[in-house]
């Protein structure tokens, strides 16, 4: 029995229309209007579903919008239509890598090097991917030893001296003060680098703090007290500073919750994370941080944070960050009325707040289950559930949101995780709110950023939006490894 894909009969008129749609889609892609490009590639595919390049191009647009599950399916379809179509293998490798599936990516890279043995770019990508696979295999082998010493225990602060020429902010009696934070932010705005000793001290202190916290944090808010929720920051430090300019510095009377994805993509991630960790240590009961899907080793390896920490500090510190991120809380419940998590809801109907509270979080995010879904899931407009466009987590409809809220006695949920043109979106009959705080995401998307203010009495969300701030000429993904060229 033949395994060849059978072409669908297509009229000359439809074939011509498909090419017109593809050309328009390519123009939209060049303008970085990726959603329009996806719509136009889809129209091309509807007119002529036999052309590999339509699927491959749509796969690339899906990669740009972080819909890695859809990207994977399209790349595989392009290969199914044309076994010799090299770009299809590259797209599939990219989708696999974006999901942390480096072994699968390696197979596609290996195929390309066999077909194009003289292609230097193909060999480089294969080599980089192979390095990661070998590194992961090594780490898995040594992880079998349950007594493996953690990085935090190996840090010797006494051996680190503060050089006379260091002119940056200094901790007072090894404690963070408001003045230290003000000095640090100003120092960062002028592209200074916090001394490694203070950086390590902050990381060790914040790890100790987070280790004592539950996976779900309950936050009381007084009737007349203001509370602010921010979404993804993604290493956009100068936009973070703008949030504080617009809404005031964090304090005991101006509490904040930052809802994950503090790092990656933006090339000022180190500055963002130390600013946020600093405020958390300064105001532990009035400044909160949730884990996002980018607070993980594979995402950091792929999207720049790992490389940035190694460039600005050391590989040891990059490993310490991974340990710290493993202890970040997974969700916050405000006044027992609003649940805030980075991603979204669940593939099961019976998940309770108590179950979230008891989740074992000290690990890398699993590929399924409640912890994965808290970090990765997305809402959809239609009822029910669907496979995730990202290839991880699930998509959940308004009926799923309503049932979850009723089960747990909540008013609505707030999540982040998705770029929105206006910086926020109210969906599911007002019961599911998305907030995204990185304007002009990756210097390309043109979106506004937003944050939410609410008061304890009524918990009604009010939105503030803002445009992107200028920043020094360091491009997004500047510190990403060689594999990031797959994403370009």
Tab-separated table of C-alpha atoms in Angstrom:
chain	number	residue	atom	x	y	z
A	1	UNK	CA	0.000	0.000	0.000
A	2	UNK	CA	1.436	3.374	-1.007
A	3	UNK	CA	2.263	5.862	1.756
A	4	UNK	CA	2.519	8.805	-0.665
A	5	UNK	CA	0.248	11.762	0.112
A	6	UNK	CA	-2.544	11.982	-2.440
A	7	UNK	CA	-2.984	15.481	-3.835
A	8	UNK	CA	-6.420	17.070	-3.602
A	9	UNK	CA	-7.762	18.135	-7.025
A	10	UNK	CA	-7.391	21.917	-7.386
A	11	UNK	CA	-8.641	24.117	-10.208
A	12	UNK	CA	-6.233	26.493	-11.990
A	13	UNK	CA	-8.255	29.413	-10.623
A	14	UNK	CA	-7.902	28.226	-7.004
A	15	UNK	CA	-4.225	27.505	-7.536
A	16	UNK	CA	-3.729	31.064	-8.782
A	17	UNK	CA	-5.727	32.512	-5.887
A	18	UNK	CA	-3.625	30.510	-3.420
A	19	UNK	CA	-0.445	32.061	-4.825
A	20	UNK	CA	-1.949	35.540	-4.448
A	21	UNK	CA	-2.808	34.808	-0.802
A	22	UNK	CA	0.708	33.464	-0.210
A	23	UNK	CA	2.264	36.637	-1.656
A	24	UNK	CA	0.048	38.798	0.564
A	25	UNK	CA	0.914	36.626	3.543
A	26	UNK	CA	4.628	37.006	2.852
A	27	UNK	CA	4.212	40.789	2.808
A	28	UNK	CA	2.346	40.704	6.121
A	29	UNK	CA	5.095	38.518	7.583
A	30	UNK	CA	7.776	41.003	6.457
A	31	UNK	CA	5.841	43.733	8.263
A	32	UNK	CA	5.806	41.446	11.329
A	33	UNK	CA	2.019	41.275	11.252
A	34	UNK	CA	2.154	37.583	12.020
A	35	UNK	CA	-1.532	37.068	12.808
A	36	UNK	CA	-2.547	38.496	9.428
A	37	UNK	CA	0.114	36.334	7.793
A	38	UNK	CA	-1.369	33.241	9.468
A	39	UNK	CA	-4.858	34.144	8.215
A	40	UNK	CA	-3.587	34.638	4.661
A	41	UNK	CA	-1.510	31.439	4.605
A	42	UNK	CA	-4.626	29.654	5.849
A	43	UNK	CA	-6.606	31.068	2.908
A	44	UNK	CA	-3.869	29.877	0.545
A	45	UNK	CA	-4.054	26.386	2.066
A	46	UNK	CA	-7.846	26.347	1.759
A	47	UNK	CA	-7.555	27.092	-1.964
A	48	UNK	CA	-4.676	24.667	-2.544
A	49	UNK	CA	-3.806	22.229	0.264
A	50	UNK	CA	-1.102	20.487	-1.787
A	51	UNK	CA	1.765	22.996	-1.466
A	52	UNK	CA	4.419	22.344	1.176
A	53	UNK	CA	5.659	25.930	1.331
A	54	UNK	CA	2.248	27.244	2.481
A	55	UNK	CA	2.368	25.012	5.546
A	56	UNK	CA	6.037	25.731	6.203
A	57	UNK	CA	5.509	29.474	6.012
A	58	UNK	CA	2.465	29.293	8.268
A	59	UNK	CA	4.529	27.147	10.643
A	60	UNK	CA	7.119	29.939	10.846
A	61	UNK	CA	4.383	32.509	11.551
A	62	UNK	CA	3.028	30.240	14.303
A	63	UNK	CA	6.544	30.036	15.771
A	64	UNK	CA	6.685	33.833	15.836
A	65	UNK	CA	3.396	33.918	17.769
A	66	UNK	CA	4.591	31.117	20.104
A	67	UNK	CA	1.950	28.642	18.876
A	68	UNK	CA	4.486	25.834	18.834
A	69	UNK	CA	1.927	23.018	18.737
A	70	UNK	CA	0.359	24.400	15.565
A	71	UNK	CA	3.819	25.108	14.147
A	72	UNK	CA	4.829	21.494	14.693
A	73	UNK	CA	1.733	20.177	12.907
A	74	UNK	CA	2.252	22.482	9.919
A	75	UNK	CA	5.945	21.644	9.602
A	76	UNK	CA	5.144	17.934	9.656
A	77	UNK	CA	2.460	18.458	6.997
A	78	UNK	CA	4.925	20.279	4.743
A	79	UNK	CA	7.349	17.345	5.030
A	80	UNK	CA	4.511	14.902	4.347
A	81	UNK	CA	3.756	16.792	1.112
A	82	UNK	CA	7.399	17.099	0.058
A	83	UNK	CA	9.968	14.815	1.706
A	84	UNK	CA	12.811	16.850	0.179
A	85	UNK	CA	11.609	20.240	1.458
A	86	UNK	CA	14.476	21.258	3.737
A	87	UNK	CA	12.743	24.253	5.332
A	88	UNK	CA	10.038	21.925	6.600
A	89	UNK	CA	12.644	20.032	8.639
A	90	UNK	CA	14.076	23.298	9.976
A	91	UNK	CA	10.621	24.506	11.012
A	92	UNK	CA	9.864	21.213	12.748
A	93	UNK	CA	13.215	21.288	14.545
A	94	UNK	CA	12.471	24.834	15.708
A	95	UNK	CA	9.057	23.869	17.051
A	96	UNK	CA	10.534	20.861	18.863
A	97	UNK	CA	13.302	22.987	20.392
A	98	UNK	CA	10.857	25.667	21.488
A	99	UNK	CA	9.064	22.951	23.447
A	100	UNK	CA	12.328	21.689	24.946
A	101	UNK	CA	12.225	18.509	22.843
A	102	UNK	CA	15.843	18.612	21.724
A	103	UNK	CA	16.175	14.916	20.869
A	104	UNK	CA	13.376	15.180	18.318
A	105	UNK	CA	14.885	18.413	16.979
A	106	UNK	CA	18.257	16.691	16.624
A	107	UNK	CA	16.783	14.061	14.285
A	108	UNK	CA	15.583	16.759	11.890
A	109	UNK	CA	18.896	18.642	12.099
A	110	UNK	CA	20.742	15.410	11.381
A	111	UNK	CA	18.607	14.755	8.312
A	112	UNK	CA	19.401	18.208	6.902
A	113	UNK	CA	23.159	17.705	7.373
A	114	UNK	CA	22.956	14.394	5.501
A	115	UNK	CA	21.059	15.955	2.627
A	116	UNK	CA	23.304	19.049	2.610
A	117	UNK	CA	26.701	17.876	3.865
A	118	UNK	CA	28.430	21.101	2.750
A	119	UNK	CA	25.925	23.461	4.400
A	120	UNK	CA	27.841	25.209	7.204
A	121	UNK	CA	24.687	26.621	8.787
A	122	UNK	CA	23.083	23.168	8.897
A	123	UNK	CA	26.205	21.676	10.512
A	124	UNK	CA	26.340	24.461	13.092
A	125	UNK	CA	22.712	23.957	14.081
A	126	UNK	CA	23.187	20.209	14.309
A	127	UNK	CA	26.292	20.710	16.458
A	128	UNK	CA	24.561	23.140	18.852
A	129	UNK	CA	21.524	20.920	19.217
A	130	UNK	CA	23.732	17.866	19.770
A	131	UNK	CA	25.605	19.693	22.548
A	132	UNK	CA	22.355	20.400	24.382
A	133	UNK	CA	21.149	16.798	24.028
A	134	UNK	CA	24.453	15.499	25.433
A	135	UNK	CA	24.383	18.054	28.267
A	136	UNK	CA	20.835	17.033	29.176
A	137	UNK	CA	21.774	13.350	29.129
A	138	UNK	CA	24.720	14.082	31.426
A	139	UNK	CA	22.572	16.103	33.841
A	140	UNK	CA	19.981	13.332	33.904
A	141	UNK	CA	22.681	10.779	34.712
A	142	UNK	CA	24.145	12.745	37.625
A	143	UNK	CA	20.663	13.656	38.905
A	144	UNK	CA	20.198	10.007	39.885
A	145	UNK	CA	22.320	10.821	42.933
A	146	UNK	CA	19.709	12.167	45.349
A	147	UNK	CA	22.459	13.633	47.515
A	148	UNK	CA	23.769	15.805	44.703
A	149	UNK	CA	24.857	19.076	46.228
A	150	UNK	CA	22.766	22.062	45.203
A	151	UNK	CA	24.440	25.128	43.738
A	152	UNK	CA	23.304	27.368	46.597
A	153	UNK	CA	25.321	25.274	49.052
A	154	UNK	CA	28.477	25.696	46.991
A	155	UNK	CA	28.479	29.521	46.985
A	156	UNK	CA	31.217	31.016	49.172
A	157	UNK	CA	30.319	34.653	49.741
A	158	UNK	CA	33.300	35.224	52.036
A	159	UNK	CA	35.647	34.516	49.142
A	160	UNK	CA	34.122	37.368	47.112
A	161	UNK	CA	35.674	40.760	47.692
A	162	UNK	CA	34.226	44.141	46.754
A	163	UNK	CA	36.894	45.814	44.639
A	164	UNK	CA	37.791	49.434	45.397
A	165	UNK	CA	36.873	50.481	41.861
A	166	UNK	CA	33.281	49.240	42.223
A	167	UNK	CA	31.019	52.322	42.174
A	168	UNK	CA	27.614	50.658	42.195
A	169	UNK	CA	25.048	50.355	45.001
A	170	UNK	CA	26.063	48.508	48.159
A	171	UNK	CA	23.990	46.574	50.662
A	172	UNK	CA	23.864	48.014	54.177
A	173	UNK	CA	24.637	45.310	56.769
A	174	UNK	CA	23.834	42.768	54.037
A	175	UNK	CA	20.215	43.991	53.964
A	176	UNK	CA	18.222	45.568	51.156
A	177	UNK	CA	16.920	49.069	51.839
A	178	UNK	CA	14.701	51.378	49.808
A	179	UNK	CA	17.717	53.574	49.114
A	180	UNK	CA	19.622	50.554	47.791
A	181	UNK	CA	16.738	49.779	45.424
A	182	UNK	CA	16.550	53.370	44.174
A	183	UNK	CA	20.321	53.400	43.636
A	184	UNK	CA	20.178	50.026	41.905
A	185	UNK	CA	17.475	51.067	39.436
A	186	UNK	CA	19.357	54.270	38.596
A	187	UNK	CA	22.571	52.274	38.190
A	188	UNK	CA	20.822	49.835	35.874
A	189	UNK	CA	19.294	52.643	33.821
A	190	UNK	CA	22.869	53.797	33.160
A	191	UNK	CA	23.806	50.208	32.213
A	192	UNK	CA	25.802	49.453	35.342
A	193	UNK	CA	26.262	45.927	36.693
A	194	UNK	CA	25.541	45.005	40.302
A	195	UNK	CA	28.563	43.459	42.018
A	196	UNK	CA	28.521	39.663	41.821
A	197	UNK	CA	28.695	39.343	45.629
A	198	UNK	CA	25.490	41.343	46.110
A	199	UNK	CA	23.861	39.498	43.220
A	200	UNK	CA	24.640	36.143	44.823
A	201	UNK	CA	23.450	37.392	48.223
A	202	UNK	CA	20.091	38.395	46.752
A	203	UNK	CA	19.694	35.017	45.050
A	204	UNK	CA	20.552	33.050	48.175
A	205	UNK	CA	18.213	35.135	50.340
A	206	UNK	CA	15.322	34.929	47.884
A	207	UNK	CA	15.715	31.170	47.534
A	208	UNK	CA	15.573	30.738	51.302
A	209	UNK	CA	12.422	32.871	51.413
A	210	UNK	CA	10.574	31.106	48.566
A	211	UNK	CA	11.391	27.653	49.935
A	212	UNK	CA	9.210	28.434	52.965
A	213	UNK	CA	6.185	29.514	50.923
A	214	UNK	CA	3.268	27.363	49.704
A	215	UNK	CA	2.610	26.877	45.983
A	216	UNK	CA	-0.534	29.025	46.262
A	217	UNK	CA	-0.195	32.300	48.165
A	218	UNK	CA	-3.271	33.899	49.780
A	219	UNK	CA	-3.184	37.714	49.711
A	220	UNK	CA	-5.620	39.806	51.806
A	221	UNK	CA	-6.447	43.284	50.451
A	222	UNK	CA	-8.110	45.946	52.609
A	223	UNK	CA	-11.360	47.521	51.410
A	224	UNK	CA	-9.761	50.827	50.437
A	225	UNK	CA	-6.315	49.453	49.607
A	226	UNK	CA	-5.031	49.535	46.039
A	227	UNK	CA	-3.429	46.418	44.543
A	228	UNK	CA	-1.593	46.176	41.205
A	229	UNK	CA	-1.201	43.149	38.930
A	230	UNK	CA	1.418	43.171	36.157
A	231	UNK	CA	1.844	40.585	33.425
A	232	UNK	CA	4.876	39.479	31.416
A	233	UNK	CA	7.942	41.762	31.568
A	234	UNK	CA	10.294	39.617	29.430
A	235	UNK	CA	13.527	41.448	30.158
A	236	UNK	CA	12.196	44.882	29.115
A	237	UNK	CA	13.772	46.787	32.002
A	238	UNK	CA	13.045	50.303	30.762
A	239	UNK	CA	9.354	49.447	30.431
A	240	UNK	CA	9.439	48.057	33.981
A	241	UNK	CA	10.781	51.424	35.131
A	242	UNK	CA	7.925	53.113	33.289
A	243	UNK	CA	5.394	50.998	35.217
A	244	UNK	CA	6.897	52.286	38.467
A	245	UNK	CA	6.841	55.852	37.112
A	246	UNK	CA	3.160	55.545	36.188
A	247	UNK	CA	1.962	53.602	39.214
A	248	UNK	CA	4.466	54.440	41.954
A	249	UNK	CA	7.287	52.421	43.476
A	250	UNK	CA	6.350	49.265	45.361
A	251	UNK	CA	5.787	49.884	49.070
A	252	UNK	CA	3.722	48.603	51.961
A	253	UNK	CA	0.917	50.896	50.798
A	254	UNK	CA	1.442	50.193	47.064
A	255	UNK	CA	1.628	46.381	46.715
A	256	UNK	CA	2.323	44.577	43.435
A	257	UNK	CA	1.988	41.114	41.952
A	258	UNK	CA	4.173	40.311	38.930
A	259	UNK	CA	2.642	37.356	37.144
A	260	UNK	CA	5.566	35.442	35.621
A	261	UNK	CA	7.842	35.638	32.557
A	262	UNK	CA	10.153	38.203	34.101
A	263	UNK	CA	13.009	37.140	31.798
A	264	UNK	CA	13.916	35.890	28.296
A	265	UNK	CA	13.687	37.543	24.880
A	266	UNK	CA	14.385	41.061	26.179
A	267	UNK	CA	18.112	41.579	26.739
A	268	UNK	CA	17.823	43.374	30.104
A	269	UNK	CA	16.492	40.320	31.927
A	270	UNK	CA	19.222	40.361	34.595
A	271	UNK	CA	18.308	43.926	35.495
A	272	UNK	CA	14.603	43.041	35.645
A	273	UNK	CA	14.968	39.987	37.839
A	274	UNK	CA	17.306	41.562	40.398
A	275	UNK	CA	15.013	44.594	40.646
A	276	UNK	CA	12.000	42.358	41.237
A	277	UNK	CA	13.810	40.050	43.668
A	278	UNK	CA	15.123	43.120	45.507
A	279	UNK	CA	11.629	44.495	46.052
A	280	UNK	CA	10.411	41.065	47.112
A	281	UNK	CA	13.065	40.935	49.836
A	282	UNK	CA	12.367	44.542	50.849
A	283	UNK	CA	8.568	44.110	51.057
A	284	UNK	CA	7.974	40.349	51.417
A	285	UNK	CA	4.317	40.775	52.425
A	286	UNK	CA	3.471	43.451	49.848
A	287	UNK	CA	5.336	42.362	46.718
A	288	UNK	CA	4.548	39.061	45.009
A	289	UNK	CA	5.905	37.005	42.112
A	290	UNK	CA	4.370	34.033	40.271
A	291	UNK	CA	6.321	31.556	38.190
A	292	UNK	CA	5.847	31.753	34.430
A	293	UNK	CA	6.641	29.205	31.747
A	294	UNK	CA	9.855	31.155	31.019
A	295	UNK	CA	11.150	30.618	34.547
A	296	UNK	CA	12.497	27.248	33.411
A	297	UNK	CA	15.807	25.846	32.182
A	298	UNK	CA	14.801	24.944	28.630
A	299	UNK	CA	13.119	28.294	27.953
A	300	UNK	CA	16.091	30.184	29.431
A	301	UNK	CA	18.486	28.174	27.283
A	302	UNK	CA	16.510	28.911	24.132
A	303	UNK	CA	15.400	32.500	24.624
A	304	UNK	CA	18.413	34.284	26.033
A	305	UNK	CA	18.344	34.509	29.827
A	306	UNK	CA	20.857	31.695	30.328
A	307	UNK	CA	23.271	33.374	27.909
A	308	UNK	CA	22.727	36.797	29.462
A	309	UNK	CA	23.556	35.581	32.987
A	310	UNK	CA	26.676	33.821	31.689
A	311	UNK	CA	27.748	36.969	29.825
A	312	UNK	CA	27.146	39.329	32.750
A	313	UNK	CA	28.108	36.925	35.543
A	314	UNK	CA	28.891	33.190	35.521
A	315	UNK	CA	27.566	29.784	34.470
A	316	UNK	CA	27.318	28.955	38.178
A	317	UNK	CA	24.904	31.838	38.684
A	318	UNK	CA	22.801	30.660	35.733
A	319	UNK	CA	22.412	27.287	37.478
A	320	UNK	CA	21.541	29.020	40.741
A	321	UNK	CA	18.755	30.932	38.985
A	322	UNK	CA	17.285	27.595	37.892
A	323	UNK	CA	17.241	26.459	41.528
A	324	UNK	CA	15.562	29.687	42.619
A	325	UNK	CA	12.923	29.573	39.879
A	326	UNK	CA	11.959	26.054	40.955
A	327	UNK	CA	10.708	27.534	44.244
A	328	UNK	CA	8.627	30.395	42.819
A	329	UNK	CA	4.931	30.187	43.837
A	330	UNK	CA	2.586	28.957	41.102
A	331	UNK	CA	-0.494	31.096	41.836
A	332	UNK	CA	-1.959	33.766	44.115
A	333	UNK	CA	-5.486	34.130	45.481
A	334	UNK	CA	-6.597	37.716	46.174
A	335	UNK	CA	-9.131	38.227	48.965
A	336	UNK	CA	-10.352	34.663	48.395
A	337	UNK	CA	-12.117	36.031	45.293
A	338	UNK	CA	-9.627	36.201	42.405
A	339	UNK	CA	-7.099	33.581	41.306
A	340	UNK	CA	-4.011	34.824	39.482
A	341	UNK	CA	-1.719	32.448	37.583
A	342	UNK	CA	0.587	32.867	34.605
A	343	UNK	CA	-1.011	30.485	32.115
A	344	UNK	CA	-4.501	29.233	32.808
A	345	UNK	CA	-6.903	26.524	33.848
A	346	UNK	CA	-6.928	22.769	33.694
A	347	UNK	CA	-7.716	19.682	31.626
A	348	UNK	CA	-9.668	18.342	34.645
A	349	UNK	CA	-12.909	19.714	36.080
A	350	UNK	CA	-12.191	18.949	39.728
A	351	UNK	CA	-9.045	20.993	40.457
A	352	UNK	CA	-9.395	22.909	43.727
A	353	UNK	CA	-7.408	25.665	45.392
A	354	UNK	CA	-6.314	23.162	48.025
A	355	UNK	CA	-4.850	20.933	45.327
A	356	UNK	CA	-2.898	23.893	43.902
A	357	UNK	CA	-1.734	24.780	47.397
A	358	UNK	CA	-0.290	21.277	47.839
A	359	UNK	CA	1.446	21.009	44.448
A	360	UNK	CA	5.077	19.843	44.613
A	361	UNK	CA	6.701	22.642	42.640
A	362	UNK	CA	10.449	22.236	43.276
A	363	UNK	CA	11.203	20.956	39.785
A	364	UNK	CA	11.222	21.845	36.147
A	365	UNK	CA	7.706	22.203	34.752
A	366	UNK	CA	6.265	18.799	33.776
A	367	UNK	CA	4.728	18.182	30.324
A	368	UNK	CA	1.206	17.780	31.682
A	369	UNK	CA	-0.878	18.047	34.844
A	370	UNK	CA	-1.970	21.031	36.987
A	371	UNK	CA	1.491	22.576	37.434
A	372	UNK	CA	2.110	22.518	33.672
A	373	UNK	CA	-1.318	23.975	32.948
A	374	UNK	CA	-0.933	26.803	35.480
A	375	UNK	CA	2.132	27.910	33.503
A	376	UNK	CA	1.120	27.112	29.897
A	377	UNK	CA	-2.670	27.001	29.276
A	378	UNK	CA	-4.665	29.587	27.293
A	379	UNK	CA	-8.348	30.541	27.090
A	380	UNK	CA	-10.377	29.972	23.911
A	381	UNK	CA	-13.699	31.624	22.924
A	382	UNK	CA	-15.575	28.386	22.162
A	383	UNK	CA	-16.890	26.091	24.937
A	384	UNK	CA	-15.047	22.997	26.095
A	385	UNK	CA	-11.371	22.216	25.828
A	386	UNK	CA	-8.959	21.779	22.934
A	387	UNK	CA	-5.374	20.732	22.369
A	388	UNK	CA	-3.046	23.646	23.059
A	389	UNK	CA	-1.859	25.774	20.166
A	390	UNK	CA	1.442	25.857	22.040
A	391	UNK	CA	1.805	22.087	22.223
A	392	UNK	CA	1.841	22.262	26.050
A	393	UNK	CA	-1.033	22.754	28.483
A	394	UNK	CA	-4.590	23.038	27.171
A	395	UNK	CA	-7.067	25.553	25.801
A	396	UNK	CA	-10.166	26.120	27.919
A	397	UNK	CA	-13.519	27.702	27.115
A	398	UNK	CA	-15.902	29.972	29.050
A	399	UNK	CA	-17.824	26.995	30.439
A	400	UNK	CA	-14.588	25.570	31.916
A	401	UNK	CA	-13.816	28.926	33.533
A	402	UNK	CA	-17.326	29.242	34.945
A	403	UNK	CA	-17.279	25.723	36.426
A	404	UNK	CA	-13.860	26.285	38.023
A	405	UNK	CA	-14.993	29.554	39.608
A	406	UNK	CA	-18.176	27.984	40.963
A	407	UNK	CA	-16.306	25.006	42.400
A	408	UNK	CA	-13.828	27.262	44.212
A	409	UNK	CA	-16.067	30.181	45.175
A	410	UNK	CA	-14.188	32.742	43.044
A	411	UNK	CA	-15.255	35.812	41.052
A	412	UNK	CA	-12.801	35.653	38.126
A	413	UNK	CA	-9.258	34.658	37.117
A	414	UNK	CA	-6.375	36.820	35.926
A	415	UNK	CA	-3.617	35.379	33.753
A	416	UNK	CA	-0.871	36.658	31.450
A	417	UNK	CA	1.182	34.605	28.978
A	418	UNK	CA	-0.218	36.077	25.722
A	419	UNK	CA	0.577	39.271	23.830
A	420	UNK	CA	-2.515	41.458	23.468
A	421	UNK	CA	-2.676	44.499	21.189
A	422	UNK	CA	-4.182	46.635	23.972
A	423	UNK	CA	-2.031	45.061	26.696
A	424	UNK	CA	-5.041	43.255	28.143
A	425	UNK	CA	-8.156	41.318	27.176
A	426	UNK	CA	-11.390	40.586	29.030
A	427	UNK	CA	-12.869	37.234	27.930
A	428	UNK	CA	-15.289	34.520	29.077
A	429	UNK	CA	-18.061	36.977	30.028
A	430	UNK	CA	-15.637	39.004	32.129
A	431	UNK	CA	-14.474	35.969	34.085
A	432	UNK	CA	-11.044	35.495	32.452
A	433	UNK	CA	-8.722	38.496	32.163
A	434	UNK	CA	-5.356	38.543	30.409
A	435	UNK	CA	-2.769	41.205	31.284
A	436	UNK	CA	0.520	41.593	29.393
A	437	UNK	CA	2.995	44.248	30.530
A	438	UNK	CA	5.744	44.172	27.854
A	439	UNK	CA	4.837	46.827	25.242
A	440	UNK	CA	6.137	46.456	21.680
A	441	UNK	CA	7.116	42.915	22.642
A	442	UNK	CA	10.530	41.941	21.271
A	443	UNK	CA	10.745	45.413	19.651
A	444	UNK	CA	8.468	44.104	16.884
A	445	UNK	CA	4.859	43.489	17.929
A	446	UNK	CA	3.642	47.082	18.316
A	447	UNK	CA	1.349	46.174	21.229
A	448	UNK	CA	0.587	48.322	24.240
A	449	UNK	CA	1.543	47.170	27.726
A	450	UNK	CA	-0.945	47.181	30.598
A	451	UNK	CA	-1.346	46.666	34.322
A	452	UNK	CA	-4.410	46.190	36.516
A	453	UNK	CA	-5.405	48.210	39.577
A	454	UNK	CA	-8.126	47.009	41.922
A	455	UNK	CA	-9.377	47.759	45.428
A	456	UNK	CA	-10.246	45.194	48.066
A	457	UNK	CA	-13.828	46.386	48.542
A	458	UNK	CA	-15.164	45.542	45.073
A	459	UNK	CA	-12.186	43.850	43.306
A	460	UNK	CA	-13.228	45.564	40.047
A	461	UNK	CA	-10.252	45.579	37.627
A	462	UNK	CA	-9.193	48.918	36.137
A	463	UNK	CA	-6.641	48.949	33.316
A	464	UNK	CA	-3.781	51.333	32.602
A	465	UNK	CA	-2.099	51.035	29.204
A	466	UNK	CA	1.166	52.503	27.970
A	467	UNK	CA	3.546	52.499	25.025
A	468	UNK	CA	7.104	51.178	24.936
A	469	UNK	CA	9.993	53.225	26.291
A	470	UNK	CA	13.274	53.779	24.427
A	471	UNK	CA	16.139	51.547	25.511
A	472	UNK	CA	19.864	51.216	24.775
A	473	UNK	CA	20.698	49.660	21.421
A	474	UNK	CA	20.771	46.041	22.530
A	475	UNK	CA	18.468	43.860	20.462
A	476	UNK	CA	16.065	41.288	21.926
A	477	UNK	CA	17.583	37.790	22.089
A	478	UNK	CA	21.074	39.345	21.988
A	479	UNK	CA	22.369	36.705	24.412
A	480	UNK	CA	20.530	33.711	22.963
A	481	UNK	CA	22.668	30.771	21.866
A	482	UNK	CA	23.329	29.761	18.275
A	483	UNK	CA	20.081	27.813	18.141
A	484	UNK	CA	18.132	31.075	18.287
A	485	UNK	CA	18.992	31.503	14.589
A	486	UNK	CA	16.238	28.952	14.000
A	487	UNK	CA	13.795	31.571	15.218
A	488	UNK	CA	14.983	34.264	12.822
